[in-house]
mmCIF file of C-alpha atoms in Angstrom:
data_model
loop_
_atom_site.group_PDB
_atom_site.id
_atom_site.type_symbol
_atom_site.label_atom_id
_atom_site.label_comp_id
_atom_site.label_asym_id
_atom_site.label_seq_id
_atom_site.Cartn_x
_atom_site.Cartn_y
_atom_site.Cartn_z
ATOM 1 C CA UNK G 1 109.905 102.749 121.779
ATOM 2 C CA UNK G 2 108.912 99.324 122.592
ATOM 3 C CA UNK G 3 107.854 96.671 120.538
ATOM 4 C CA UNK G 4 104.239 97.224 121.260
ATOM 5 C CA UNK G 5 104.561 100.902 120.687
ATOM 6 C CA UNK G 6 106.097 100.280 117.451
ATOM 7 C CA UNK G 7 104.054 97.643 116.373
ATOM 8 C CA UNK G 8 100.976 100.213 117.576
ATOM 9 C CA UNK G 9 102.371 102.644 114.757
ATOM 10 C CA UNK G 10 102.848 100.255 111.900
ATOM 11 C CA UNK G 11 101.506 97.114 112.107
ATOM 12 C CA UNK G 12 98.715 98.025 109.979
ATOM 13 C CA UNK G 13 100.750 98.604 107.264
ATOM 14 C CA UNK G 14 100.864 94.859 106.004
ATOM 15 C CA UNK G 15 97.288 94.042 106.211
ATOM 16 C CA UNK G 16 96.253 92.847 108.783
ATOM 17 C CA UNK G 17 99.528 90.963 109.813
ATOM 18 C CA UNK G 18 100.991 92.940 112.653
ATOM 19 C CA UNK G 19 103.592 89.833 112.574
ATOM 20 C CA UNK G 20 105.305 91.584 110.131
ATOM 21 C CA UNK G 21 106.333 94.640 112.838
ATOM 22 C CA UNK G 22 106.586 92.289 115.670
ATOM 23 C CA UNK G 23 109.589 90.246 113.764
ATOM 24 C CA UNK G 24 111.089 93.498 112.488
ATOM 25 C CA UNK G 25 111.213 94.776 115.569
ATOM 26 C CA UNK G 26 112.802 91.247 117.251
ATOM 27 C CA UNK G 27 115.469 91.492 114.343
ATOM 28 C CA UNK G 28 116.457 94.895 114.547
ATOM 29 C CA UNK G 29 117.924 96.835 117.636
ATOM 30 C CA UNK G 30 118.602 100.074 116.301
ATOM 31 C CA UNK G 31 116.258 102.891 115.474
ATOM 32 C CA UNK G 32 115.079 103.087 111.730
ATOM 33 C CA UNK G 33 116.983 106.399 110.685
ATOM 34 C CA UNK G 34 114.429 106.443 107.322
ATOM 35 C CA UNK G 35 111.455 104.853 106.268
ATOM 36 C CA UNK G 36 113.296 103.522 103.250
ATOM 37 C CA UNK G 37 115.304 101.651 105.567
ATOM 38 C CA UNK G 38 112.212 100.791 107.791
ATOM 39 C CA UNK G 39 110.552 99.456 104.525
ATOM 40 C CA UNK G 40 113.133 97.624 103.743
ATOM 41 C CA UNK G 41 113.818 95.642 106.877
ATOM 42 C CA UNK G 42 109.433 94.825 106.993
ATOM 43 C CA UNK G 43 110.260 93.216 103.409
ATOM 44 C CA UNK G 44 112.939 91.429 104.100
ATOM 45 C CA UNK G 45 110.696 89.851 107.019
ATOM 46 C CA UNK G 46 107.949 89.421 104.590
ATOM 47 C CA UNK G 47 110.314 87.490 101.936
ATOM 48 C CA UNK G 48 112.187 85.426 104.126
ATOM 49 C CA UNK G 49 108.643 84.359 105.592
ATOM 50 C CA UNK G 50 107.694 81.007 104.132
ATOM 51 C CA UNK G 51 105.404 80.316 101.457
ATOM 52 C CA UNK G 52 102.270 79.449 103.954
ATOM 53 C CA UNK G 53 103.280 82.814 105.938
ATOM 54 C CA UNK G 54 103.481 84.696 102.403
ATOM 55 C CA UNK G 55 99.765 82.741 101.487
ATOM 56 C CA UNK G 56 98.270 84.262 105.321
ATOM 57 C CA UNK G 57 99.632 87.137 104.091
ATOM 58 C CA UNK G 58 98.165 87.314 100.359
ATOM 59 C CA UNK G 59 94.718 85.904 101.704
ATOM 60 C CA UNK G 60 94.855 88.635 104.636
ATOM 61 C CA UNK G 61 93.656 91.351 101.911
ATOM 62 C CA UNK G 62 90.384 91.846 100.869
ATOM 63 C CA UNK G 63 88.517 91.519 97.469
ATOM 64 C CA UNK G 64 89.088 94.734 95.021
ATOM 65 C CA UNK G 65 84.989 96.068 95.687
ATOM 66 C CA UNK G 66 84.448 92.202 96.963
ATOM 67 C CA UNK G 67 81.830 91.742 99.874
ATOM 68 C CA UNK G 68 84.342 92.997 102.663
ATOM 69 C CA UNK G 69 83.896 96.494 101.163
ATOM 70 C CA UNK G 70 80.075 96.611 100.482
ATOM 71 C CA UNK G 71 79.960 95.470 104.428
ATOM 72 C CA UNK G 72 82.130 97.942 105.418
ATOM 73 C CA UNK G 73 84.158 95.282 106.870
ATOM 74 C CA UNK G 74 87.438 97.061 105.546
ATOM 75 C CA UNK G 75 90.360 97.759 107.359
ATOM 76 C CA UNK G 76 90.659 101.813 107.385
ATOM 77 C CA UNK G 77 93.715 101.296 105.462
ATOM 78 C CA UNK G 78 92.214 99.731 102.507
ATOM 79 C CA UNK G 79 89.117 101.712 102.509
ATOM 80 C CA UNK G 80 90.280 104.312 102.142
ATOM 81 C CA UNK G 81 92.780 102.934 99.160
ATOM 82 C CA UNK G 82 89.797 101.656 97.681
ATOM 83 C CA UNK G 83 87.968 104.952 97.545
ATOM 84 C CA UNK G 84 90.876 106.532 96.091
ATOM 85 C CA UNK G 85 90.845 104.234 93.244
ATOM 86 C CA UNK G 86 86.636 105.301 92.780
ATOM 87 C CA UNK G 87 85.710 101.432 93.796
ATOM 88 C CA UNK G 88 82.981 102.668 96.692
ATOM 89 C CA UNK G 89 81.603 104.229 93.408
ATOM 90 C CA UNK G 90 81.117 101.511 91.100
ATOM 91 C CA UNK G 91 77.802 101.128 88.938
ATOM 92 C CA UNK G 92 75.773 97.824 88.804
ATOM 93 C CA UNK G 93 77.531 96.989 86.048
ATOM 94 C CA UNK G 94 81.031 97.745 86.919
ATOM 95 C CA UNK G 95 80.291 95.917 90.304
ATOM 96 C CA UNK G 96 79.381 92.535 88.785
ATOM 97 C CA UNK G 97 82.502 92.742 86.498
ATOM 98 C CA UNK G 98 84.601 93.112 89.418
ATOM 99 C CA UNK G 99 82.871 90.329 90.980
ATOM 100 C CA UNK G 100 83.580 87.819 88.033
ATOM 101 C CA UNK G 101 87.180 89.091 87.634
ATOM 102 C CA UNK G 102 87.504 88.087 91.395
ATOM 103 C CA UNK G 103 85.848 85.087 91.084
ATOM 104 C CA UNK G 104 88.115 83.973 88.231
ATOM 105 C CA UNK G 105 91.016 85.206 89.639
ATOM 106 C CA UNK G 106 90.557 83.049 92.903
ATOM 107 C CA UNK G 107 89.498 80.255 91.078
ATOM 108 C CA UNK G 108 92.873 80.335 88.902
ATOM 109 C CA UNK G 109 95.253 80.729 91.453
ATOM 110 C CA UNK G 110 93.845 80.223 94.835
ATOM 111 C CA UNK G 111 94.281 83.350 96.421
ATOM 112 C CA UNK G 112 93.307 87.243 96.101
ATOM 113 C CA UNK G 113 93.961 89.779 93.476
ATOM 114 C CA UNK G 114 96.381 92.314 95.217
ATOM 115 C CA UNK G 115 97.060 95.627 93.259
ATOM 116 C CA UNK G 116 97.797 98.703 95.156
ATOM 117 C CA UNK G 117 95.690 100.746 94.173
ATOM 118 C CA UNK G 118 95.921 104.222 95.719
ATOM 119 C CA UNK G 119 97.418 105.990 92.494
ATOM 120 C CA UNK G 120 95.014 103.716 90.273
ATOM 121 C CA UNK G 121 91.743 104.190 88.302
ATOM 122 C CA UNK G 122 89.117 101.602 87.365
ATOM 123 C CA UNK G 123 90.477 101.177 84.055
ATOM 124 C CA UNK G 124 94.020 100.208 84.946
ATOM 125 C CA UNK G 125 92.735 97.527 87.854
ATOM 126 C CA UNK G 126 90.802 96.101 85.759
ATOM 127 C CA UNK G 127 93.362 95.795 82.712
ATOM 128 C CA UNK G 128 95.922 94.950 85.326
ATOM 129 C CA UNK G 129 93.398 91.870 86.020
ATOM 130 C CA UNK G 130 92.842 90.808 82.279
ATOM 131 C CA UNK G 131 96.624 90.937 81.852
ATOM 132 C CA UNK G 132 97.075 89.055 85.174
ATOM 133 C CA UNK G 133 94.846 86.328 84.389
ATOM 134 C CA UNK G 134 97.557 85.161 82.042
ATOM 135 C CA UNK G 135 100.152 84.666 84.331
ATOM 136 C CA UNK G 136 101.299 81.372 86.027
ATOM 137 C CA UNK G 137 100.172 80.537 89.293
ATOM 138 C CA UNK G 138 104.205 81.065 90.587
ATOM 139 C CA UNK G 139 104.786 84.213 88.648
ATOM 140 C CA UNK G 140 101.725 85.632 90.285
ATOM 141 C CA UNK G 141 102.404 84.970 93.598
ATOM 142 C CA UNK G 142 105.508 86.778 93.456
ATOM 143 C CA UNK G 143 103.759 89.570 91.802
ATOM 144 C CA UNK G 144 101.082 89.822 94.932
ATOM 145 C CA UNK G 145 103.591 90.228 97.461
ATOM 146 C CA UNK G 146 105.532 92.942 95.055
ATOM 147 C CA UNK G 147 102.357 94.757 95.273
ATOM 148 C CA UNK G 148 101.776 94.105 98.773
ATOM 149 C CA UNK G 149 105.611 95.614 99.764
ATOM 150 C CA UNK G 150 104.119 98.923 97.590
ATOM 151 C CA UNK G 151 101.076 99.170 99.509
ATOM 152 C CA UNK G 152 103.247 98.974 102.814
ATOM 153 C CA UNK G 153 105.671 101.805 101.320
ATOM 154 C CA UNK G 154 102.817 104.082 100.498
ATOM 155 C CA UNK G 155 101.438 103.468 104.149
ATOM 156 C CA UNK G 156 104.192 104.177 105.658
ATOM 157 C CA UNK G 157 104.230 107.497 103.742
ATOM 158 C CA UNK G 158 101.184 108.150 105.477
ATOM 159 C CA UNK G 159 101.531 107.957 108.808
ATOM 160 C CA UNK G 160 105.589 108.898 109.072
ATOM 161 C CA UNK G 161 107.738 111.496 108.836
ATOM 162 C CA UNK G 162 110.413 111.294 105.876
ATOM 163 C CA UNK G 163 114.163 111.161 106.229
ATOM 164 C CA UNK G 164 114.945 115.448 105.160
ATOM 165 C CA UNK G 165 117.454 113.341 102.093
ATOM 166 C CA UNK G 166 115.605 114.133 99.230
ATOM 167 C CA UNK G 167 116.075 116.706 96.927
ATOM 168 C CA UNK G 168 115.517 116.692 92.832
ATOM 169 C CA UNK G 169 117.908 118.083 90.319
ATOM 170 C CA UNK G 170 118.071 118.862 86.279
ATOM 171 C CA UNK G 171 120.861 119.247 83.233
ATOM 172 C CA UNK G 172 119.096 119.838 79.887
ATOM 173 C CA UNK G 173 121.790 118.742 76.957
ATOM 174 C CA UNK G 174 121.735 120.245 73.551
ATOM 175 C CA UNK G 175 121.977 116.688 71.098
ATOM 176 C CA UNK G 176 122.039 118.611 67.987
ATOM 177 C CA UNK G 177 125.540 120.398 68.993
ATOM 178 C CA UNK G 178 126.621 118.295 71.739
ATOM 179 C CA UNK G 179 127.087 120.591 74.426
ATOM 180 C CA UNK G 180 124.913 121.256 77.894
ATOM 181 C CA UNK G 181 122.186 124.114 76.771
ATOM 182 C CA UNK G 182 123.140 127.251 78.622
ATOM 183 C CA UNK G 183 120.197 129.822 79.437
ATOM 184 C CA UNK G 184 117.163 127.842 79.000
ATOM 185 C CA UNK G 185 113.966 128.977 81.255
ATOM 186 C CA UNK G 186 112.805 126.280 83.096
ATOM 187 C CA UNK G 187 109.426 126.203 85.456
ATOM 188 C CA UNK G 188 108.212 123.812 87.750
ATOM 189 C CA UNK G 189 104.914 122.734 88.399
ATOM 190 C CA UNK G 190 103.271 120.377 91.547
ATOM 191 C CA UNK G 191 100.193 119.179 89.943
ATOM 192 C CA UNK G 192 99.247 116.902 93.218
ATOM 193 C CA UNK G 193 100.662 116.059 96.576
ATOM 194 C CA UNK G 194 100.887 117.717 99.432
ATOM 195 C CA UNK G 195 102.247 121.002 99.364
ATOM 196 C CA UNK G 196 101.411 124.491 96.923
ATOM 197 C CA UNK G 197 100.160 123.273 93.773
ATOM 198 C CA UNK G 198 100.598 125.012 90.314
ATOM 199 C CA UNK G 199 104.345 126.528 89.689
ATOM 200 C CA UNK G 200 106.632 126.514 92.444
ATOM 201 C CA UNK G 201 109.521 127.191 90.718
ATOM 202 C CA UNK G 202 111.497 129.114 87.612
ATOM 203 C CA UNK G 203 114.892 128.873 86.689
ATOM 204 C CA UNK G 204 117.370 129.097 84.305
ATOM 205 C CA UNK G 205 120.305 127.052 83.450
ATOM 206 C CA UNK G 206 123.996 127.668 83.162
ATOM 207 C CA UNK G 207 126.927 126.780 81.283
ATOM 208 C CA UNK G 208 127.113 123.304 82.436
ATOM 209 C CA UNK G 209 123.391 122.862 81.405
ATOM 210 C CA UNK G 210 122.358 122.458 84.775
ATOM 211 C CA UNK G 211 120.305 124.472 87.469
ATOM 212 C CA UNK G 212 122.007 127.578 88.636
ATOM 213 C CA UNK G 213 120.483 127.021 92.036
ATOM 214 C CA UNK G 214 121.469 123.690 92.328
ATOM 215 C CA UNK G 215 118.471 121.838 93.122
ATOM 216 C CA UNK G 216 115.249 122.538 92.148
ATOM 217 C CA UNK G 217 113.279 121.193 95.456
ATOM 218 C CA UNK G 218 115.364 119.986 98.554
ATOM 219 C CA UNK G 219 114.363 118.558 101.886
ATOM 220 C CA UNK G 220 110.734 117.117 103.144
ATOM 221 C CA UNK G 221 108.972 120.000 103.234
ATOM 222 C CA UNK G 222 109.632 120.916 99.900
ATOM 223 C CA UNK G 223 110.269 117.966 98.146
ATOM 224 C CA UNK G 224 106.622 115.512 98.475
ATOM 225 C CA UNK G 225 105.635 112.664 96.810
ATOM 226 C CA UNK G 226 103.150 113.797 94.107
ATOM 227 C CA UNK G 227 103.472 114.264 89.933
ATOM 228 C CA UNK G 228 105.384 117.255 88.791
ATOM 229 C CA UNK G 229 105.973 118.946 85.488
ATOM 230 C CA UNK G 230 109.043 120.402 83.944
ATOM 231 C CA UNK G 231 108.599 122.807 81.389
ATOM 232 C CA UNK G 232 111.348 123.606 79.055
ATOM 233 C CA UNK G 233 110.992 126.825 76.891
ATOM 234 C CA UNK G 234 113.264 124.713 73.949
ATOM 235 C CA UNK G 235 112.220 126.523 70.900
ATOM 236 C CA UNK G 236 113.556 129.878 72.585
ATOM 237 C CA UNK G 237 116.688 128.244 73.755
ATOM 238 C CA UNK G 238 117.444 127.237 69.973
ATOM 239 C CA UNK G 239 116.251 130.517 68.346
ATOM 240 C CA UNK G 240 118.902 131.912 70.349
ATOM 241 C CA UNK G 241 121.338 129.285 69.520
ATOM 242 C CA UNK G 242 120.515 129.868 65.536
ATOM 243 C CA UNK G 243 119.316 126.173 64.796
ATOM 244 C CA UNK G 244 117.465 125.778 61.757
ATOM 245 C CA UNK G 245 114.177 126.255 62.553
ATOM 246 C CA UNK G 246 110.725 125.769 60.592
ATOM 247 C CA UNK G 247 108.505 128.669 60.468
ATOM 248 C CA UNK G 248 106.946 127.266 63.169
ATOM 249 C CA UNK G 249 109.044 125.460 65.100
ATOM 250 C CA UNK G 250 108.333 122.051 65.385
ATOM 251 C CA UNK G 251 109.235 122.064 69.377
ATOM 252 C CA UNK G 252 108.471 124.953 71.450
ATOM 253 C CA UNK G 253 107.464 124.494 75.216
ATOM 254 C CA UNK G 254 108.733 120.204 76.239
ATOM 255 C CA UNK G 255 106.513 119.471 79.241
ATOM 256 C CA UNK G 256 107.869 116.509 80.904
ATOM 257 C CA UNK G 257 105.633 114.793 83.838
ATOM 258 C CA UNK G 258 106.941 112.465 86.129
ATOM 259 C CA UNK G 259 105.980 111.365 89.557
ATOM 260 C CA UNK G 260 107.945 111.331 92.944
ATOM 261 C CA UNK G 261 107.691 108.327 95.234
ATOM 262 C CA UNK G 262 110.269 108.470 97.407
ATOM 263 C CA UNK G 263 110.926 111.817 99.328
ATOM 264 C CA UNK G 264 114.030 110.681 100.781
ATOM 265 C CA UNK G 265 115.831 109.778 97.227
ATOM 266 C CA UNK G 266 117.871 112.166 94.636
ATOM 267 C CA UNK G 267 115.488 112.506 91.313
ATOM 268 C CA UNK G 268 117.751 113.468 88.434
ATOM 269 C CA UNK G 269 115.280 114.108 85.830
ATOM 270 C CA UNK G 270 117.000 115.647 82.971
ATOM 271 C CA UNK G 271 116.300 116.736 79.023
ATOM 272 C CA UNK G 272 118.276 115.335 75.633
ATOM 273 C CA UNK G 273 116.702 117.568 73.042
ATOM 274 C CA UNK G 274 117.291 118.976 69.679
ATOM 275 C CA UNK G 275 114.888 121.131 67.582
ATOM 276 C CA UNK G 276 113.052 118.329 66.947
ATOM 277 C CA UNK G 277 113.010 115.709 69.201
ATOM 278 C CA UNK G 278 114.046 115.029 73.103
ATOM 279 C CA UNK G 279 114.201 112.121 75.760
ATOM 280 C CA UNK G 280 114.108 111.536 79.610
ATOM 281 C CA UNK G 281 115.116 109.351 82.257
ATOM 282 C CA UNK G 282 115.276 108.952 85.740
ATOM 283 C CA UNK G 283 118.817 109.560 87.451
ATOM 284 C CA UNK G 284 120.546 109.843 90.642
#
């Protein structure tokens, strides 16, 4: 692929700033073997880009609902971003508050309000603006091109193929008797993202607390980006274990939701749980 080619299939992802794929194509001669790594060599371009470059960049973005959209002057990228996020829905009212928070915002700092905003509602860009407002003018520069390298990543998502790397895995620990939890059910749930929704998966886990399959979801065409749900059937798991339990048991069924951005990571998302309490966290 050449660099026009390449710069054909992603230079839309920083808005409009195809620069971005023409120097990461001049500084790289080797095929991108993920798009992690592809992401990562467009930021790097992007950060080592001085600050007027990193300005273009932050000014190359629209208005959240500003007078691009209402024109339909929007890139195809951010419309449809925007709609996502319900802004080509907005009432009169909602409108003109978007309008002032823009205003404001500009007048602040100089530059646009960037939030990506494909996995957000109304409510959070608008809280995300209030709580924004606050910030100095340095601090929030940084924070626009943060947002602008997520918008890129979930571009990219959209128009390439993922690395087949990522898989997701699961140990449930018993914290009341310090030991893994052997033979708790287990069911998975997709609740959106591409792929079957609802439960896609049961399972059970062994001695070592863990998955007696392994992994749970492995490889790109099972393993989306998208929200999950673990559910844990607990209360039977310590009914068999004879824990003290109240007559009805303060924990029964732990759902735990969590969302997958990368497809080409390891997501260790395990349990800590007694009869009446647990935690989470992401691993690797």
């Amino acid at each position: 692929m050449d660099q026009a080619a390449f710069t054909g299939v992603v230079g839309g992802v920083y808005e409009n700033s195809p620069w971005v794929a023409d120097n990461t194509f001049a500084d790289n001669s080797k095929p991108f073997e993920s798009i992690t790594a592809l992401h990562a060599a467009m930021a790097d371009v992007v950060d080592s880009a001085s600050e007027e470059k990193k300005l273009e960049l932050i000014n190359a973005h629209p208005d959240l609902a500003g007078k691009a959209a209402l024109a339909d002057e929007l890139t195809e990228e951010s419309k449809e971003e925007q709609a996502k996020a319900g802004l080509n829905t907005l009432s009169k009212e909602e409108l003109e508050n978007f309008t002032k928070m823009n205003e404001d915002y500009k007048a602040k700092f100089g530059f646009v309000f960037i939030l990506a905003v494909r996995n957000a509602t109304k409510y959070t860009i608008l809280k995300s603006f209030e709580a924004r407002l606050k910030n100095t003018r340095m601090k929030e520069f940084e924070e626009c091109i943060t947002q602008i390298h997520k918008i890129a990543w979930m571009r990219l998502l959209t128009i390439l193929e993922p690395a087949d790397t990522g898989f997701l895995t699961c140990h449930v620990l018993d914290t009341a008797s310090g030991k893994p939890a052997n033979d708790m059910a287990i069911t998975l749930k997709r609740i959106s993202g591409s792929g079957q929704l609802g439960v896609i998966g049961s399972f059970v886990t062994n001695a070592d607390g863990r998955l007696t399959s392994g992994r749970a979801l492995s490889g790109r065409q099972e393993f989306t980006v998208g929200v999950y749900e673990w559910t844990f059937e607990v209360g039977d798991y310590f009914a068999k274990e004879g824990a003290k339990l109240a007559g009805t048991p303060f924990l029964t069924s732990v759902p735990l939701v969590f969302g997958i951005d990368n497809p080409e990571d390891h997501y260790h998302v395990p349990l800590l749980c007694s009869p009446y309490g647990y935690s989470t966290y992401r691993g690797s």
